Amino acid sequence: MATELEELIGFLSAPSPPVKKAAVDIVRDSTGSEDGLHSPSNHANTVLPSLSRLLSDDKEVSEPAAEALVNLAQNAGLAAKMVEMGLIKIAMDMLYKPGSSITRLLVMLLVNLTQLDDGISSLLQIGDDKMQGLYVMKLVRSFCRSSETSASHSFITPLQDDPFDHVGSILVNISKKE
């Protein structure tokens, strides 16, 4: 017999958008607490891929999925599983997808994942001589461009925060590795 959490995880793949949205909202809300961070640990092999698939969905589903992943990435064990399953590549691909509405959350996810040595190696693309450093170059370019844009628009309100402003934290994290 399936537990409540297993049933909930099953609803993340539901064909019905309202059911999927309700399920991802519940998962996101539960990951906001200490207990909520521990309960998905036993189901990481199903919940993490389900949430990562939802990142390419409509904003009403992708945003709570990204928020849940950001929260879950605070747990080192879950963050390691995310790195292992290729979530850094997924996040980087989604970051530069035209019309992405979850840029800020994806950058925050990368901040959490680069707290781990394996996350740093993955972001730096160590071991791939042809691609090594490409992700970091893209992030730095986006960070610099968005800083220039916000400097030239001094009327920007706090509600229009720069989605790449957390890239600085990623750079701090990766600078810890030789």
PDB file of C-alpha atoms in Angstrom:
ATOM      1  CA  MET A   1       0.000   0.000   0.000  1.00  0.00           C
ATOM      2  CA  ALA A   2       1.363   3.407  -1.022  1.00  0.00           C
ATOM      3  CA  THR A   3       2.086   6.025   1.602  1.00  0.00           C
ATOM      4  CA  GLU A   4       0.613   9.523   1.349  1.00  0.00           C
ATOM      5  CA  LEU A   5       3.939  10.853   0.118  1.00  0.00           C
ATOM      6  CA  GLU A   6       4.189   8.162  -2.577  1.00  0.00           C
ATOM      7  CA  GLU A   7       0.676   8.997  -3.759  1.00  0.00           C
ATOM      8  CA  LEU A   8       1.531  12.694  -3.793  1.00  0.00           C
ATOM      9  CA  ILE A   9       4.677  12.050  -5.833  1.00  0.00           C
ATOM     10  CA  GLY A  10       2.533  10.086  -8.290  1.00  0.00           C
ATOM     11  CA  PHE A  11       0.301  13.137  -8.754  1.00  0.00           C
ATOM     12  CA  LEU A  12       3.338  15.176  -9.884  1.00  0.00           C
ATOM     13  CA  SER A  13       3.084  13.265 -13.168  1.00  0.00           C
ATOM     14  CA  ALA A  14      -0.691  13.575 -13.473  1.00  0.00           C
ATOM     15  CA  PRO A  15      -2.014  14.466 -16.939  1.00  0.00           C
ATOM     16  CA  SER A  16      -4.472  16.906 -15.368  1.00  0.00           C
ATOM     17  CA  PRO A  17      -2.837  20.353 -14.935  1.00  0.00           C
ATOM     18  CA  PRO A  18      -4.905  21.288 -11.832  1.00  0.00           C
ATOM     19  CA  VAL A  19      -3.990  18.003 -10.101  1.00  0.00           C
ATOM     20  CA  LYS A  20      -0.310  18.409 -11.001  1.00  0.00           C
ATOM     21  CA  LYS A  21      -0.344  22.022  -9.767  1.00  0.00           C
ATOM     22  CA  ALA A  22      -1.995  21.048  -6.476  1.00  0.00           C
ATOM     23  CA  ALA A  23       0.541  18.254  -5.938  1.00  0.00           C
ATOM     24  CA  VAL A  24       3.577  20.437  -6.666  1.00  0.00           C
ATOM     25  CA  ASP A  25       2.207  23.176  -4.404  1.00  0.00           C
ATOM     26  CA  ILE A  26       1.864  20.680  -1.535  1.00  0.00           C
ATOM     27  CA  VAL A  27       5.390  19.368  -2.106  1.00  0.00           C
ATOM     28  CA  ARG A  28       6.773  22.924  -2.228  1.00  0.00           C
ATOM     29  CA  ASP A  29       4.932  23.941   0.925  1.00  0.00           C
ATOM     30  CA  SER A  30       6.131  20.853   2.797  1.00  0.00           C
ATOM     31  CA  THR A  31       9.785  21.487   1.841  1.00  0.00           C
ATOM     32  CA  GLY A  32       9.640  24.832   3.600  1.00  0.00           C
ATOM     33  CA  SER A  33       9.992  23.130   6.996  1.00  0.00           C
ATOM     34  CA  GLU A  34      12.777  21.078   8.566  1.00  0.00           C
ATOM     35  CA  ASP A  35      10.598  17.957   8.640  1.00  0.00           C
ATOM     36  CA  GLY A  36       9.587  18.547   5.048  1.00  0.00           C
ATOM     37  CA  LEU A  37      13.213  18.476   3.975  1.00  0.00           C
ATOM     38  CA  HIS A  38      13.721  15.031   5.513  1.00  0.00           C
ATOM     39  CA  SER A  39      10.565  13.224   4.363  1.00  0.00           C
ATOM     40  CA  PRO A  40      11.427  13.197   0.611  1.00  0.00           C
ATOM     41  CA  SER A  41      14.874  11.723   1.350  1.00  0.00           C
ATOM     42  CA  ASN A  42      13.484   8.189   1.277  1.00  0.00           C
ATOM     43  CA  HIS A  43      11.832   8.879  -2.075  1.00  0.00           C
ATOM     44  CA  ALA A  44      14.562  11.007  -3.650  1.00  0.00           C
ATOM     45  CA  ASN A  45      14.872   8.698  -6.660  1.00  0.00           C
ATOM     46  CA  THR A  46      11.281   9.477  -7.658  1.00  0.00           C
ATOM     47  CA  VAL A  47      10.561  12.943  -6.258  1.00  0.00           C
ATOM     48  CA  LEU A  48      13.684  14.671  -7.633  1.00  0.00           C
ATOM     49  CA  PRO A  49      13.239  13.509 -11.256  1.00  0.00           C
ATOM     50  CA  SER A  50       9.517  14.317 -11.061  1.00  0.00           C
ATOM     51  CA  LEU A  51      10.209  17.849  -9.844  1.00  0.00           C
ATOM     52  CA  SER A  52      12.992  18.401 -12.393  1.00  0.00           C
ATOM     53  CA  ARG A  53      10.658  17.374 -15.249  1.00  0.00           C
ATOM     54  CA  LEU A  54       8.188  20.014 -14.080  1.00  0.00           C
ATOM     55  CA  LEU A  55      10.766  22.800 -14.569  1.00  0.00           C
ATOM     56  CA  SER A  56       9.842  22.942 -18.252  1.00  0.00           C
ATOM     57  CA  ASP A  57       6.117  23.168 -17.527  1.00  0.00           C
ATOM     58  CA  ASP A  58       4.032  26.375 -17.388  1.00  0.00           C
ATOM     59  CA  LYS A  59       5.044  28.977 -14.800  1.00  0.00           C
ATOM     60  CA  GLU A  60       2.236  27.988 -12.427  1.00  0.00           C
ATOM     61  CA  VAL A  61       3.803  24.513 -12.134  1.00  0.00           C
ATOM     62  CA  SER A  62       7.487  25.199 -12.867  1.00  0.00           C
ATOM     63  CA  GLU A  63       7.805  27.917 -10.224  1.00  0.00           C
ATOM     64  CA  PRO A  64       6.671  25.808  -7.227  1.00  0.00           C
ATOM     65  CA  ALA A  65       8.715  22.867  -8.589  1.00  0.00           C
ATOM     66  CA  ALA A  66      11.828  25.077  -8.714  1.00  0.00           C
ATOM     67  CA  GLU A  67      11.090  26.438  -5.221  1.00  0.00           C
ATOM     68  CA  ALA A  68      10.792  22.874  -3.898  1.00  0.00           C
ATOM     69  CA  LEU A  69      14.115  21.918  -5.512  1.00  0.00           C
ATOM     70  CA  VAL A  70      15.822  25.010  -4.060  1.00  0.00           C
ATOM     71  CA  ASN A  71      14.514  24.044  -0.618  1.00  0.00           C
ATOM     72  CA  LEU A  72      15.468  20.378  -0.990  1.00  0.00           C
ATOM     73  CA  ALA A  73      18.969  21.320  -2.198  1.00  0.00           C
ATOM     74  CA  GLN A  74      19.640  22.689   1.293  1.00  0.00           C
ATOM     75  CA  ASN A  75      19.895  19.051   2.393  1.00  0.00           C
ATOM     76  CA  ALA A  76      23.424  17.903   1.433  1.00  0.00           C
ATOM     77  CA  GLY A  77      22.312  14.332   0.699  1.00  0.00           C
ATOM     78  CA  LEU A  78      19.522  15.447  -1.602  1.00  0.00           C
ATOM     79  CA  ALA A  79      21.772  18.053  -3.214  1.00  0.00           C
ATOM     80  CA  ALA A  80      24.311  15.305  -3.965  1.00  0.00           C
ATOM     81  CA  LYS A  81      21.578  13.224  -5.619  1.00  0.00           C
ATOM     82  CA  MET A  82      20.532  16.263  -7.675  1.00  0.00           C
ATOM     83  CA  VAL A  83      24.096  16.777  -8.874  1.00  0.00           C
ATOM     84  CA  GLU A  84      24.390  13.062  -9.634  1.00  0.00           C
ATOM     85  CA  MET A  85      21.197  13.082 -11.720  1.00  0.00           C
ATOM     86  CA  GLY A  86      22.456  16.007 -13.820  1.00  0.00           C
ATOM     87  CA  LEU A  87      20.347  18.800 -12.382  1.00  0.00           C
ATOM     88  CA  ILE A  88      23.103  21.371 -12.979  1.00  0.00           C
ATOM     89  CA  LYS A  89      22.935  20.706 -16.724  1.00  0.00           C
ATOM     90  CA  ILE A  90      19.125  20.799 -16.619  1.00  0.00           C
ATOM     91  CA  ALA A  91      19.183  24.112 -14.720  1.00  0.00           C
ATOM     92  CA  MET A  92      21.717  25.647 -17.107  1.00  0.00           C
ATOM     93  CA  ASP A  93      19.696  24.550 -20.144  1.00  0.00           C
ATOM     94  CA  MET A  94      16.510  25.983 -18.600  1.00  0.00           C
ATOM     95  CA  LEU A  95      18.234  29.259 -17.634  1.00  0.00           C
ATOM     96  CA  TYR A  96      18.854  30.183 -21.243  1.00  0.00           C
ATOM     97  CA  LYS A  97      15.621  28.857 -22.676  1.00  0.00           C
ATOM     98  CA  PRO A  98      13.714  31.779 -24.253  1.00  0.00           C
ATOM     99  CA  GLY A  99      10.903  32.982 -22.021  1.00  0.00           C
ATOM    100  CA  SER A 100      12.082  31.167 -18.900  1.00  0.00           C
ATOM    101  CA  SER A 101      10.148  32.606 -15.974  1.00  0.00           C
ATOM    102  CA  ILE A 102      12.106  30.852 -13.233  1.00  0.00           C
ATOM    103  CA  THR A 103      15.591  32.254 -13.886  1.00  0.00           C
ATOM    104  CA  ARG A 104      16.064  33.592 -10.355  1.00  0.00           C
ATOM    105  CA  LEU A 105      15.059  30.246  -8.809  1.00  0.00           C
ATOM    106  CA  LEU A 106      17.356  28.289 -11.120  1.00  0.00           C
ATOM    107  CA  VAL A 107      20.276  30.521 -10.120  1.00  0.00           C
ATOM    108  CA  MET A 108      19.383  29.981  -6.446  1.00  0.00           C
ATOM    109  CA  LEU A 109      19.326  26.219  -7.087  1.00  0.00           C
ATOM    110  CA  LEU A 110      22.812  26.457  -8.602  1.00  0.00           C
ATOM    111  CA  VAL A 111      23.994  28.369  -5.519  1.00  0.00           C
ATOM    112  CA  ASN A 112      22.837  25.486  -3.300  1.00  0.00           C
ATOM    113  CA  LEU A 113      24.249  22.768  -5.567  1.00  0.00           C
ATOM    114  CA  THR A 114      27.668  24.438  -5.815  1.00  0.00           C
ATOM    115  CA  GLN A 115      28.074  24.158  -2.055  1.00  0.00           C
ATOM    116  CA  LEU A 116      29.215  20.586  -2.816  1.00  0.00           C
ATOM    117  CA  ASP A 117      32.531  19.705  -4.462  1.00  0.00           C
ATOM    118  CA  ASP A 118      30.731  17.509  -7.012  1.00  0.00           C
ATOM    119  CA  GLY A 119      28.382  20.396  -7.773  1.00  0.00           C
ATOM    120  CA  ILE A 120      31.345  22.682  -8.394  1.00  0.00           C
ATOM    121  CA  SER A 121      32.957  20.092 -10.683  1.00  0.00           C
ATOM    122  CA  SER A 122      29.696  19.678 -12.561  1.00  0.00           C
ATOM    123  CA  LEU A 123      29.236  23.426 -13.039  1.00  0.00           C
ATOM    124  CA  LEU A 124      32.857  23.836 -14.107  1.00  0.00           C
ATOM    125  CA  GLN A 125      32.343  20.856 -16.462  1.00  0.00           C
ATOM    126  CA  ILE A 126      35.589  19.305 -15.274  1.00  0.00           C
ATOM    127  CA  GLY A 127      36.512  16.332 -17.404  1.00  0.00           C
ATOM    128  CA  ASP A 128      34.965  17.733 -20.584  1.00  0.00           C
ATOM    129  CA  ASP A 129      37.880  19.522 -22.238  1.00  0.00           C
ATOM    130  CA  LYS A 130      35.734  20.978 -25.036  1.00  0.00           C
ATOM    131  CA  MET A 131      33.062  22.407 -22.740  1.00  0.00           C
ATOM    132  CA  GLN A 132      35.015  23.126 -19.551  1.00  0.00           C
ATOM    133  CA  GLY A 133      34.134  26.551 -18.154  1.00  0.00           C
ATOM    134  CA  LEU A 134      31.265  27.245 -20.583  1.00  0.00           C
ATOM    135  CA  TYR A 135      28.581  27.327 -17.878  1.00  0.00           C
ATOM    136  CA  VAL A 136      30.615  29.701 -15.726  1.00  0.00           C
ATOM    137  CA  MET A 137      31.318  31.938 -18.722  1.00  0.00           C
ATOM    138  CA  LYS A 138      27.575  32.113 -19.490  1.00  0.00           C
ATOM    139  CA  LEU A 139      26.710  32.905 -15.877  1.00  0.00           C
ATOM    140  CA  VAL A 140      29.369  35.612 -15.570  1.00  0.00           C
ATOM    141  CA  ARG A 141      28.248  37.177 -18.864  1.00  0.00           C
ATOM    142  CA  SER A 142      24.608  37.191 -17.707  1.00  0.00           C
ATOM    143  CA  PHE A 143      25.630  38.592 -14.329  1.00  0.00           C
ATOM    144  CA  CYS A 144      27.632  41.416 -15.936  1.00  0.00           C
ATOM    145  CA  ARG A 145      24.957  42.244 -18.505  1.00  0.00           C
ATOM    146  CA  SER A 146      22.177  42.318 -15.944  1.00  0.00           C
ATOM    147  CA  SER A 147      24.296  44.519 -13.658  1.00  0.00           C
ATOM    148  CA  GLU A 148      24.894  46.965 -16.519  1.00  0.00           C
ATOM    149  CA  THR A 149      21.184  47.009 -17.340  1.00  0.00           C
ATOM    150  CA  SER A 150      20.144  47.679 -13.764  1.00  0.00           C
ATOM    151  CA  ALA A 151      22.788  50.410 -13.412  1.00  0.00           C
ATOM    152  CA  SER A 152      21.469  52.167 -16.492  1.00  0.00           C
ATOM    153  CA  HIS A 153      17.903  51.909 -15.173  1.00  0.00           C
ATOM    154  CA  SER A 154      18.181  53.452 -11.753  1.00  0.00           C
ATOM    155  CA  PHE A 155      14.381  53.553 -11.526  1.00  0.00           C
ATOM    156  CA  ILE A 156      14.202  49.766 -11.066  1.00  0.00           C
ATOM    157  CA  THR A 157      12.167  48.910  -8.005  1.00  0.00           C
ATOM    158  CA  PRO A 158      13.014  46.112  -5.565  1.00  0.00           C
ATOM    159  CA  LEU A 159      10.217  44.057  -7.132  1.00  0.00           C
ATOM    160  CA  GLN A 160      12.175  44.000 -10.390  1.00  0.00           C
ATOM    161  CA  ASP A 161      15.241  42.387  -8.869  1.00  0.00           C
ATOM    162  CA  ASP A 162      17.967  41.128 -11.136  1.00  0.00           C
ATOM    163  CA  PRO A 163      17.411  37.384 -11.685  1.00  0.00           C
ATOM    164  CA  PHE A 164      21.178  36.848 -11.917  1.00  0.00           C
ATOM    165  CA  ASP A 165      22.146  38.703  -8.730  1.00  0.00           C
ATOM    166  CA  HIS A 166      22.922  35.420  -6.910  1.00  0.00           C
ATOM    167  CA  VAL A 167      25.586  34.493  -9.476  1.00  0.00           C
ATOM    168  CA  GLY A 168      28.079  36.205  -7.159  1.00  0.00           C
ATOM    169  CA  SER A 169      27.378  33.493  -4.564  1.00  0.00           C
ATOM    170  CA  ILE A 170      28.017  30.803  -7.185  1.00  0.00           C
ATOM    171  CA  LEU A 171      31.365  32.433  -7.992  1.00  0.00           C
ATOM    172  CA  VAL A 172      32.267  32.427  -4.297  1.00  0.00           C
ATOM    173  CA  ASN A 173      31.352  28.745  -4.057  1.00  0.00           C
ATOM    174  CA  ILE A 174      33.391  27.678  -7.091  1.00  0.00           C
ATOM    175  CA  SER A 175      36.391  29.736  -6.016  1.00  0.00           C
ATOM    176  CA  LYS A 176      36.815  27.322  -3.101  1.00  0.00           C
ATOM    177  CA  LYS A 177      38.041  24.649  -5.520  1.00  0.00           C
ATOM    178  CA  GLU A 178      41.528  24.765  -6.988  1.00  0.00           C
TER     179      GLU A 178
END
